[in-house]
CSV table of C-alpha atoms in Angstrom, one decimal:
chain,number,residue,atom,x,y,z
F,1,MET,CA,14.8,21.1,-21.2
F,2,ARG,CA,16.1,17.6,-21.7
F,3,ILE,CA,14.9,14.8,-19.4
F,4,ALA,CA,16.1,11.3,-19.1
F,5,LEU,CA,13.9,8.8,-17.2
F,6,ILE,CA,15.7,5.6,-16.2
F,7,ASN,CA,14.5,2.1,-15.3
F,8,PRO,CA,17.8,1.0,-13.6
F,9,PRO,CA,19.5,-2.3,-13.8
F,10,ALA,CA,19.3,-4.7,-10.8
F,11,SER,CA,21.8,-6.5,-8.7
F,12,ARG,CA,20.0,-9.7,-9.6
F,13,ARG,CA,17.5,-10.1,-12.5
F,14,TYR,CA,14.3,-11.1,-10.7
F,15,VAL,CA,12.1,-11.6,-13.8
F,16,GLN,CA,13.0,-12.7,-17.3
F,17,ALA,CA,10.1,-11.1,-19.2
F,18,ARG,CA,10.5,-7.7,-20.9
F,19,ASP,CA,7.6,-5.6,-19.6
F,20,GLU,CA,7.3,-2.0,-20.5
F,21,PRO,CA,8.3,0.5,-17.7
F,22,LEU,CA,4.7,1.7,-17.4
F,23,GLN,CA,5.1,4.3,-14.7
F,24,LEU,CA,8.0,6.0,-16.5
F,25,GLU,CA,5.8,6.1,-19.7
F,26,TYR,CA,3.1,7.8,-17.7
F,27,LEU,CA,5.6,10.4,-16.4
F,28,ALA,CA,7.0,11.0,-19.9
F,29,ALA,CA,3.5,11.6,-21.2
F,30,SER,CA,2.9,14.2,-18.5
F,31,VAL,CA,5.8,16.4,-19.5
F,32,ARG,CA,6.4,15.7,-23.2
F,33,ASP,CA,4.6,18.9,-24.1
F,34,ARG,CA,7.2,21.0,-22.3
F,35,ALA,CA,10.5,19.0,-22.6
F,36,ASP,CA,12.4,16.5,-24.7
F,37,VAL,CA,12.1,13.2,-22.9
F,38,TRP,CA,14.1,10.0,-23.3
F,39,LEU,CA,13.2,6.7,-21.7
F,40,VAL,CA,16.2,4.5,-20.9
F,41,ASP,CA,15.1,1.0,-19.9
F,42,ALA,CA,18.4,-0.4,-18.6
F,43,PHE,CA,16.7,-3.3,-16.9
F,44,GLY,CA,14.7,-4.4,-19.9
F,45,LEU,CA,17.6,-4.0,-22.3
F,46,ASP,CA,20.2,-5.6,-20.0
F,47,LEU,CA,22.3,-2.4,-19.9
F,48,SER,CA,24.9,-2.2,-17.2
F,49,THR,CA,25.4,0.9,-15.0
F,50,ALA,CA,28.4,1.9,-17.1
F,51,GLU,CA,26.4,1.5,-20.3
F,52,THR,CA,23.5,3.5,-18.9
F,53,LEU,CA,25.9,6.3,-18.0
F,54,ASP,CA,27.4,6.2,-21.5
F,55,VAL,CA,23.9,6.9,-22.8
F,56,LEU,CA,23.4,9.8,-20.5
F,57,ALA,CA,26.9,11.2,-21.4
F,58,GLU,CA,25.8,11.3,-25.0
F,59,THR,CA,22.4,12.9,-24.4
F,60,LYS,CA,23.4,15.3,-21.6
F,61,PRO,CA,20.1,15.7,-19.9
F,62,ASP,CA,19.2,18.5,-17.6
F,63,VAL,CA,17.1,16.2,-15.4
F,64,VAL,CA,17.7,12.6,-14.6
F,65,GLY,CA,15.0,10.6,-12.9
F,66,VAL,CA,15.6,7.1,-11.7
F,67,SER,CA,12.7,4.7,-10.9
F,68,LEU,CA,13.8,2.8,-7.8
F,69,ASN,CA,10.9,0.4,-7.5
F,70,PHE,CA,12.7,-2.8,-6.5
F,71,ALA,CA,15.2,-3.2,-3.6
F,72,ALA,CA,17.6,-5.1,-5.9
F,73,SER,CA,18.0,-1.8,-7.9
F,74,SER,CA,19.1,0.3,-4.9
F,75,ARG,CA,22.9,0.2,-5.6
F,76,PRO,CA,22.7,0.6,-9.4
F,77,SER,CA,20.3,3.5,-9.0
F,78,LEU,CA,22.6,5.4,-6.7
F,79,ASP,CA,25.6,4.5,-8.8
F,80,ILE,CA,23.9,6.0,-11.8
F,81,LEU,CA,23.1,9.2,-10.0
F,82,ARG,CA,26.6,9.4,-8.6
F,83,GLY,CA,28.0,9.0,-12.1
F,84,VAL,CA,25.6,11.8,-13.3
F,85,ARG,CA,26.7,14.1,-10.5
F,86,GLU,CA,30.3,13.7,-11.6
F,87,ALA,CA,29.8,13.9,-15.3
F,88,LEU,CA,26.9,16.4,-15.4
F,89,PRO,CA,27.1,18.4,-12.2
F,90,GLU,CA,24.4,20.9,-13.2
F,91,ALA,CA,21.8,18.2,-13.9
F,92,THR,CA,19.0,17.8,-11.4
F,93,THR,CA,18.8,14.2,-10.0
F,94,LEU,CA,15.7,12.5,-8.8
F,95,LEU,CA,14.6,9.2,-7.3
F,96,GLY,CA,11.1,7.8,-7.2
F,97,GLY,CA,9.2,4.6,-7.0
F,98,ASN,CA,8.2,2.1,-4.3
F,99,THR,CA,11.5,1.4,-2.6
F,100,ALA,CA,12.6,5.0,-2.9
F,101,THR,CA,9.4,6.1,-1.2
F,102,PHE,CA,10.0,4.0,1.9
F,103,ARG,CA,13.7,4.9,2.0
F,104,ALA,CA,13.2,8.5,1.2
F,105,ARG,CA,14.7,10.0,4.3
F,106,ASP,CA,17.9,8.1,3.9
F,107,LEU,CA,18.2,8.4,0.2
F,108,CYS,CA,17.7,12.1,0.0
F,109,LEU,CA,20.8,12.6,2.2
F,110,ASP,CA,23.1,11.1,-0.5
F,111,PRO,CA,25.0,14.0,-2.2
F,112,ALA,CA,24.1,12.6,-5.6
F,113,VAL,CA,20.3,12.9,-5.0
F,114,ASP,CA,18.6,16.3,-5.3
F,115,ALA,CA,15.1,15.0,-4.3
F,116,VAL,CA,13.1,11.8,-3.7
F,117,VAL,CA,9.5,11.8,-5.0
F,118,VAL,CA,7.4,10.2,-2.3
F,119,GLY,CA,4.5,8.1,-3.5
F,120,GLU,CA,2.6,8.6,-6.8
F,121,ALA,CA,4.6,10.9,-9.1
F,122,ASP,CA,2.0,11.8,-11.8
F,123,LEU,CA,1.2,15.3,-10.3
F,124,THR,CA,4.6,15.9,-8.6
F,125,PHE,CA,6.9,15.4,-11.6
F,126,PRO,CA,5.3,18.0,-13.9
F,127,GLU,CA,5.5,20.5,-11.0
F,128,ILE,CA,9.2,19.7,-10.6
F,129,VAL,CA,9.8,20.3,-14.3
F,130,ASP,CA,7.9,23.6,-14.1
F,131,ALA,CA,9.8,24.8,-11.0
F,132,LEU,CA,13.1,24.0,-12.6
F,133,ALA,CA,12.1,25.8,-15.8
F,134,VAL,CA,11.7,29.1,-13.9
F,135,GLY,CA,14.5,28.5,-11.5
F,136,SER,CA,12.3,28.0,-8.4
F,137,PRO,CA,13.5,25.9,-5.5
F,138,LEU,CA,12.0,22.4,-5.1
F,139,ASP,CA,11.0,23.2,-1.5
F,140,GLY,CA,7.6,24.5,-2.8
F,141,VAL,CA,6.7,21.3,-4.7
F,142,PRO,CA,4.5,19.0,-2.6
F,143,GLY,CA,5.4,15.3,-2.4
F,144,LEU,CA,9.2,15.5,-2.0
F,145,CYS,CA,11.8,14.5,0.5
F,146,ILE,CA,14.9,16.7,0.2
F,147,GLU,CA,18.1,17.5,2.1
F,148,ARG,CA,18.4,20.8,3.9
F,149,GLN,CA,21.3,21.6,6.2
F,150,GLY,CA,22.1,17.9,6.6
F,151,ARG,CA,18.6,16.9,7.5
F,152,ALA,CA,15.9,15.1,5.6
F,153,VAL,CA,12.9,17.4,5.0
F,154,THR,CA,9.6,16.5,3.6
F,155,THR,CA,7.6,19.1,1.6
F,156,LYS,CA,3.8,19.4,1.8
F,157,ASP,CA,1.9,16.2,1.4
F,158,ARG,CA,0.8,15.3,-2.1
F,159,PRO,CA,-2.7,13.8,-2.4
F,160,LEU,CA,-3.3,10.8,-4.7
F,161,VAL,CA,-4.6,11.4,-8.2
F,162,GLU,CA,-8.4,11.2,-7.7
F,163,ASN,CA,-9.4,10.8,-11.4
F,164,LEU,CA,-7.2,8.2,-13.1
F,165,ASP,CA,-9.1,8.9,-16.4
F,166,ALA,CA,-7.6,12.4,-16.4
F,167,LEU,CA,-4.1,11.0,-16.8
F,168,PRO,CA,-2.7,10.9,-20.4
F,169,PHE,CA,-2.1,7.4,-21.8
F,170,PRO,CA,1.5,6.2,-21.3
F,171,ALA,CA,4.0,7.5,-23.9
F,172,ARG,CA,4.8,4.1,-25.4
F,173,ASP,CA,6.1,5.7,-28.6
F,174,LEU,CA,9.1,7.1,-26.6
F,175,LEU,CA,10.3,3.7,-25.5
F,176,PRO,CA,13.2,2.5,-27.8
F,177,LEU,CA,12.5,-1.0,-29.3
F,178,GLY,CA,9.0,-0.7,-27.9
F,179,GLU,CA,7.7,-3.3,-30.3
F,180,THR,CA,9.8,-5.9,-28.4
F,181,TYR,CA,8.0,-5.3,-25.1
F,182,THR,CA,4.9,-6.9,-23.6
F,183,ARG,CA,2.4,-4.1,-23.4
F,184,SER,CA,0.6,-3.4,-20.1
F,185,VAL,CA,-2.6,-1.6,-19.2
F,186,LEU,CA,-3.3,-0.4,-15.7
F,187,THR,CA,-7.0,-0.4,-14.9
F,188,ALA,CA,-6.7,0.5,-11.2
F,189,ARG,CA,-4.2,1.7,-8.7
F,190,GLY,CA,-4.1,0.4,-5.1
F,191,CYS,CA,-4.6,-2.8,-3.1
F,192,SER,CA,-6.8,-3.1,-0.1
F,193,TYR,CA,-5.7,-6.6,1.0
F,194,GLY,CA,-2.8,-5.5,3.2
F,195,CYS,CA,-0.6,-8.6,2.8
F,196,ILE,CA,2.1,-8.6,5.5
F,197,TYR,CA,4.9,-9.2,3.0
F,198,CYS,CA,3.8,-6.5,0.5
F,199,SER,CA,4.2,-2.7,0.5
F,200,ALA,CA,1.5,-2.0,-2.1
F,201,THR,CA,-1.2,-1.2,0.5
F,202,ALA,CA,1.1,1.3,2.3
F,203,PHE,CA,2.3,2.9,-1.0
F,204,TRP,CA,-1.2,3.5,-2.2
F,205,ARG,CA,-2.4,4.6,1.3
F,206,ARG,CA,-4.8,1.8,1.7
F,207,ARG,CA,-7.0,3.0,-1.2
F,208,THR,CA,-8.0,1.5,-4.5
F,209,ARG,CA,-8.9,3.8,-7.3
F,210,ILE,CA,-10.6,2.4,-10.4
F,211,ARG,CA,-10.4,3.7,-14.0
F,212,SER,CA,-13.7,3.9,-15.9
F,213,VAL,CA,-14.4,1.0,-18.3
F,214,ASP,CA,-14.6,3.4,-21.2
F,215,GLY,CA,-11.1,4.8,-20.3
F,216,ILE,CA,-9.6,1.3,-20.1
F,217,LEU,CA,-11.1,0.2,-23.4
F,218,ALA,CA,-9.9,3.4,-25.1
F,219,GLU,CA,-6.4,2.5,-24.1
F,220,VAL,CA,-6.7,-1.1,-25.2
F,221,ALA,CA,-8.0,0.1,-28.5
F,222,THR,CA,-4.7,1.9,-29.1
F,223,LEU,CA,-2.8,-1.4,-28.5
F,224,VAL,CA,-5.1,-3.1,-31.0
F,225,ARG,CA,-4.5,-0.4,-33.6
F,226,ASP,CA,-0.8,-0.9,-33.0
F,227,LYS,CA,-1.3,-4.7,-33.7
F,228,ALA,CA,-0.2,-5.8,-30.2
F,229,ALA,CA,-0.8,-9.6,-30.2
F,230,TYR,CA,-0.7,-9.8,-26.4
F,231,PHE,CA,-0.9,-7.5,-23.4
F,232,SER,CA,-1.3,-7.7,-19.6
F,233,PHE,CA,-3.6,-6.0,-17.2
F,234,ALA,CA,-0.9,-4.9,-14.7
F,235,ASP,CA,-3.1,-4.2,-11.7
F,236,ASP,CA,-2.2,-5.7,-8.3
F,237,CYS,CA,-5.5,-7.6,-8.8
F,238,PHE,CA,-7.6,-7.3,-11.9
F,239,THR,CA,-10.4,-9.4,-10.5
F,240,ILE,CA,-10.6,-7.4,-7.2
F,241,ARG,CA,-14.1,-6.3,-8.3
F,242,PRO,CA,-15.5,-9.2,-10.4
F,243,GLU,CA,-18.4,-7.1,-11.8
F,244,ARG,CA,-16.0,-4.5,-13.1
F,245,ALA,CA,-13.8,-7.2,-14.7
F,246,MET,CA,-16.9,-8.6,-16.4
F,247,ALA,CA,-17.7,-5.1,-17.7
F,248,VAL,CA,-14.2,-4.8,-19.2
F,249,CYS,CA,-14.6,-8.2,-20.8
F,250,ASP,CA,-17.9,-7.1,-22.3
F,251,GLY,CA,-16.2,-4.1,-23.8
F,252,LEU,CA,-13.4,-6.2,-25.2
F,253,ALA,CA,-16.0,-8.5,-26.8
F,254,ALA,CA,-17.7,-5.6,-28.4
F,255,MET,CA,-14.3,-4.3,-29.7
F,256,GLY,CA,-13.5,-7.5,-31.4
F,257,GLY,CA,-10.0,-8.5,-32.5
F,258,GLU,CA,-7.7,-11.4,-31.7
F,259,THR,CA,-5.5,-9.9,-28.9
F,260,ALA,CA,-4.7,-12.2,-26.0
F,261,TRP,CA,-4.1,-11.0,-22.5
F,262,SER,CA,-3.2,-12.0,-18.9
F,263,CYS,CA,-3.8,-10.6,-15.5
F,264,THR,CA,-3.4,-11.1,-11.7
F,265,GLY,CA,-6.3,-12.5,-9.8
F,266,ARG,CA,-7.4,-13.5,-6.3
F,267,ILE,CA,-8.8,-17.0,-5.5
F,268,GLU,CA,-11.7,-15.4,-3.6
F,269,THR,CA,-12.9,-13.5,-6.6
F,270,ILE,CA,-13.0,-16.3,-9.2
F,271,SER,CA,-16.2,-17.9,-10.5
F,272,PRO,CA,-17.1,-20.0,-13.5
F,273,GLU,CA,-19.0,-17.1,-15.0
F,274,LEU,CA,-16.1,-14.7,-14.7
F,275,LEU,CA,-13.6,-17.2,-16.2
F,276,GLU,CA,-16.0,-17.9,-19.1
F,277,ARG,CA,-16.2,-14.2,-19.9
F,278,MET,CA,-12.5,-13.7,-19.5
F,279,ALA,CA,-11.6,-16.7,-21.7
F,280,ALA,CA,-14.0,-15.6,-24.4
F,281,THR,CA,-12.3,-12.2,-24.7
F,282,GLY,CA,-8.7,-13.5,-24.9
F,283,CYS,CA,-7.5,-14.2,-21.4
F,284,ARG,CA,-4.9,-16.8,-21.5
F,285,MET,CA,-3.1,-16.7,-18.1
F,286,ILE,CA,-3.9,-15.6,-14.6
F,287,PHE,CA,-1.4,-15.3,-11.8
F,288,PHE,CA,-2.5,-16.1,-8.2
F,289,GLY,CA,-0.5,-15.4,-5.1
F,290,VAL,CA,-1.7,-18.4,-3.0
F,291,GLU,CA,1.3,-18.3,-0.5
F,292,SER,CA,0.5,-21.4,1.6
F,293,GLY,CA,-1.1,-24.8,1.3
F,294,SER,CA,-1.9,-24.9,5.1
F,295,PRO,CA,-5.4,-23.9,6.1
F,296,ARG,CA,-4.0,-22.7,9.4
F,297,ILE,CA,-1.5,-20.3,7.8
F,298,LEU,CA,-4.1,-19.1,5.3
F,299,ALA,CA,-6.3,-18.2,8.1
F,300,ARG,CA,-3.5,-16.3,9.9
F,301,LEU,CA,-2.9,-14.5,6.6
F,302,LYS,CA,-6.6,-13.5,6.5
F,303,ARG,CA,-7.1,-15.4,3.3
F,304,ARG,CA,-10.8,-16.3,2.6
F,305,TYR,CA,-10.1,-19.6,0.9
F,306,THR,CA,-8.8,-23.1,1.5
F,307,PRO,CA,-6.3,-25.3,-0.3
F,308,LYS,CA,-9.4,-27.2,-1.7
F,309,ARG,CA,-10.6,-24.0,-3.3
F,310,VAL,CA,-7.2,-23.4,-4.9
F,311,GLU,CA,-7.5,-26.7,-6.6
F,312,GLU,CA,-11.0,-25.9,-7.7
F,313,VAL,CA,-9.9,-22.6,-9.3
F,314,TYR,CA,-6.9,-24.4,-10.9
F,315,ALA,CA,-9.3,-26.9,-12.5
F,316,MET,CA,-11.8,-24.2,-13.6
F,317,CYS,CA,-9.1,-22.1,-15.2
F,318,LEU,CA,-7.8,-25.1,-17.2
F,319,ALA,CA,-11.2,-26.1,-18.2
F,320,HIS,CA,-11.8,-22.7,-19.7
F,321,GLY,CA,-8.5,-22.7,-21.6
F,322,ILE,CA,-6.8,-20.3,-19.2
F,323,VAL,CA,-3.4,-21.3,-17.7
F,324,PRO,CA,-3.1,-20.5,-14.0
F,325,SER,CA,0.2,-19.9,-12.3
F,326,PHE,CA,0.7,-19.8,-8.5
F,327,SER,CA,3.2,-18.4,-6.1
F,328,PHE,CA,4.0,-19.7,-2.5
F,329,ILE,CA,6.1,-18.4,0.3
F,330,VAL,CA,8.2,-20.3,2.8
F,331,GLY,CA,9.4,-18.8,6.1
F,332,LEU,CA,6.0,-17.3,6.9
F,333,PRO,CA,5.3,-16.2,10.5
F,334,PHE,CA,4.0,-19.0,12.7
F,335,GLU,CA,4.7,-21.5,10.0
F,336,GLU,CA,5.6,-24.9,11.4
F,337,PRO,CA,7.1,-28.0,9.6
F,338,GLN,CA,3.6,-29.5,9.0
F,339,ASP,CA,2.5,-26.2,7.3
F,340,VAL,CA,5.4,-26.4,4.9
F,341,ALA,CA,4.6,-30.0,4.2
F,342,ALA,CA,1.0,-28.9,3.4
F,343,THR,CA,2.2,-26.3,1.0
F,344,PHE,CA,4.4,-28.8,-0.8
F,345,GLU,CA,1.4,-31.2,-1.0
F,346,LEU,CA,-0.7,-28.5,-2.7
F,347,ILE,CA,2.1,-27.8,-5.2
F,348,ARG,CA,2.2,-31.5,-6.1
F,349,ARG,CA,-1.5,-31.4,-6.8
F,350,LEU,CA,-1.2,-28.4,-9.1
F,351,GLU,CA,0.1,-30.5,-12.0
F,352,GLY,CA,1.4,-29.1,-15.2
F,353,VAL,CA,1.4,-25.4,-14.3
F,354,GLU,CA,4.0,-23.1,-13.0
F,355,CYS,CA,4.3,-22.7,-9.2
F,356,GLY,CA,6.8,-20.3,-7.9
F,357,VAL,CA,8.3,-20.8,-4.4
F,358,HIS,CA,9.9,-17.8,-2.7
F,359,MET,CA,11.3,-16.8,0.7
F,360,LEU,CA,9.6,-14.3,3.0
F,361,THR,CA,11.6,-11.1,2.6
F,362,PRO,CA,11.5,-7.9,4.6
F,363,PHE,CA,11.2,-5.3,1.8
F,364,PRO,CA,11.0,-1.7,2.8
F,365,GLY,CA,7.4,-0.6,3.6
F,366,THR,CA,6.1,-4.0,4.4
F,367,PRO,CA,4.4,-4.8,7.7
F,368,ILE,CA,7.0,-7.5,8.5
F,369,ALA,CA,9.8,-5.0,8.0
F,370,ASP,CA,8.2,-2.2,9.9
F,371,LYS,CA,6.9,-4.3,12.9
F,372,PRO,CA,8.7,-7.7,12.9
F,373,ASN,CA,8.0,-8.2,16.6
F,374,ASP,CA,4.2,-8.3,15.8
F,375,PHE,CA,5.0,-11.5,13.8
F,376,GLU,CA,7.6,-13.0,16.1
F,377,LEU,CA,10.3,-12.5,13.5
F,378,THR,CA,14.0,-11.7,13.9
F,379,ILE,CA,15.5,-9.9,10.9
F,380,ALA,CA,19.2,-10.1,10.3
F,381,PRO,CA,21.2,-7.0,9.4
F,382,HIS,CA,21.2,-6.4,5.6
F,383,ARG,CA,21.5,-3.9,2.8
F,384,ALA,CA,18.4,-3.0,0.7
F,385,GLU,CA,20.1,-4.2,-2.4
F,386,ASP,CA,20.7,-7.7,-0.9
F,387,LEU,CA,17.0,-8.3,-0.4
F,388,ASP,CA,15.7,-10.9,-2.9
F,389,ILE,CA,12.9,-13.5,-2.6
F,390,ASN,CA,15.0,-16.1,-4.4
F,391,THR,CA,18.5,-15.7,-3.2
F,392,ARG,CA,18.9,-15.5,0.6
F,393,SER,CA,16.8,-15.5,3.7
F,394,PHE,CA,17.2,-12.7,6.3
F,395,ILE,CA,14.4,-13.9,8.7
F,396,ASP,CA,14.4,-16.2,11.6
F,397,THR,CA,11.0,-17.4,12.9
F,398,PRO,CA,10.3,-19.4,16.1
F,399,PHE,CA,10.1,-22.6,13.9
F,400,ALA,CA,12.6,-22.0,11.2
F,401,ASP,CA,16.0,-20.2,11.1
F,402,ARG,CA,17.3,-18.7,7.9
F,403,GLU,CA,19.2,-21.8,6.9
F,404,ARG,CA,16.0,-23.9,7.3
F,405,THR,CA,14.0,-21.5,5.2
F,406,GLN,CA,16.6,-21.5,2.5
F,407,GLN,CA,16.5,-25.3,2.4
F,408,ASN,CA,12.7,-25.3,2.3
F,409,PHE,CA,13.0,-22.9,-0.6
F,410,TYR,CA,15.4,-25.2,-2.5
F,411,ASP,CA,13.2,-28.2,-1.8
F,412,GLY,CA,10.1,-26.3,-2.9
F,413,MET,CA,11.6,-25.1,-6.1
F,414,GLY,CA,12.8,-28.6,-7.0
F,415,LEU,CA,9.3,-29.9,-6.3
F,416,ALA,CA,7.7,-27.2,-8.4
F,417,MET,CA,9.9,-27.8,-11.4
F,418,GLY,CA,9.1,-31.5,-11.2
F,419,THR,CA,5.4,-30.8,-10.9
F,420,VAL,CA,5.2,-28.5,-13.9
F,421,ARG,CA,6.5,-31.3,-16.1
F,422,ARG,CA,3.8,-33.8,-15.1
F,423,LYS,CA,0.7,-34.3,-17.1
F,424,ARG,CA,-2.4,-32.7,-15.8
F,425,ARG,CA,-3.9,-36.0,-14.9
F,426,PHE,CA,-7.2,-34.6,-13.6
F,427,LEU,CA,-8.1,-33.7,-17.2
F,428,GLU,CA,-8.2,-37.5,-18.0
F,429,HIS,CA,-11.3,-37.9,-16.0
F,430,TYR,CA,-12.7,-34.4,-15.8
F,431,ARG,CA,-14.7,-32.9,-18.7
F,432,PRO,CA,-16.8,-30.0,-17.7
F,433,ARG,CA,-20.4,-29.5,-18.7
F,434,PRO,CA,-21.3,-25.9,-19.5
F,435,GLY,CA,-22.1,-24.0,-16.4
F,436,HIS,CA,-20.9,-26.7,-14.0
F,437,GLU,CA,-18.1,-26.0,-11.5
F,438,PRO,CA,-15.5,-28.7,-11.2
F,439,VAL,CA,-15.1,-30.7,-8.1
F,440,ILE,CA,-11.7,-32.1,-7.1
F,441,ALA,CA,-11.7,-35.7,-5.8
């Protein structure tokens, strides 16, 4: 059996970095013992839909799986499967990923789609391959949404993987030009924070599952052996459990080597002790989703920190040689003009580092998309592929219509680009003593 797993192109390129398609590498590892598997990273290699179809025409796979994680890839994903249906009518076509999961009942009705994998695919995909190998219908495979007699039908529920250490390491060797990618290590799956603009909590069923420290370090060791100079911990929040993050750092220290790494963190979880340990083992960058500079809005978002604390974490990171980056959202529920002004003021104070400003966007599976009335939001009609945090607003709030939000976005991005060029003036008068937390004047 020949299998092609596709990371599709997007209507708009939302990131410039070339990160490995980690979930597809996991799936490739799960079936490589029973099939020939190709990974086609159309997004990472800037392949068009037509070029992706040319690759598939040459390889003639029996199974084509497309990872529809991001809404901006909705149209290209379907266009690829429609092209496969025309050129390779006997091939089995599959969709999976975050966006596919929350649009499964619509997507499975497209004639080009044989099945949509709902949620985590690590257990479901090998069972699909086994069923196809013996000619069994997919109706008996749990975790799918399929079309039957013109209706969307879901098969038996698929439980989450309980033991992440039981999964094989990602099949990085199957990724063409793999040496040109930033390597990623997933130390946990899930997010318990439940942010209103994010679907991760729903996708992972409000659970967080943690890999063992030994399992994490064993995978990092393979990257060190491959002489990877840099990698990222790709969790939704690497520092969600600070004691576990410290244990990983202790293991990295014992391992030795010169590999640098980055991660995503939460302001609430950061301490000088944690940053010291992270910096000593190669951490060079931490991304924080701060979202607002208004104490009132942060409280509405159930954030357990203040703008003052954001500044303190900013200073602590830089003092330890770690570059922080921050993201903010405009158009948030209940956000008034003075709240936007407070966000812009915080950005001004985060000198010399990258601050991203984005528009609140109703992605499938997010609380704001599912229950907009709960947040006093009016969402304009749209297609999934049009949703983008940096292009166009689709949300009216009581205090800002779409046009106002877009203008706030433009103003915020201009401010952020100016701020990143400014010298970090606080360093002129702040020199930390070991073990002392910085205080911002």
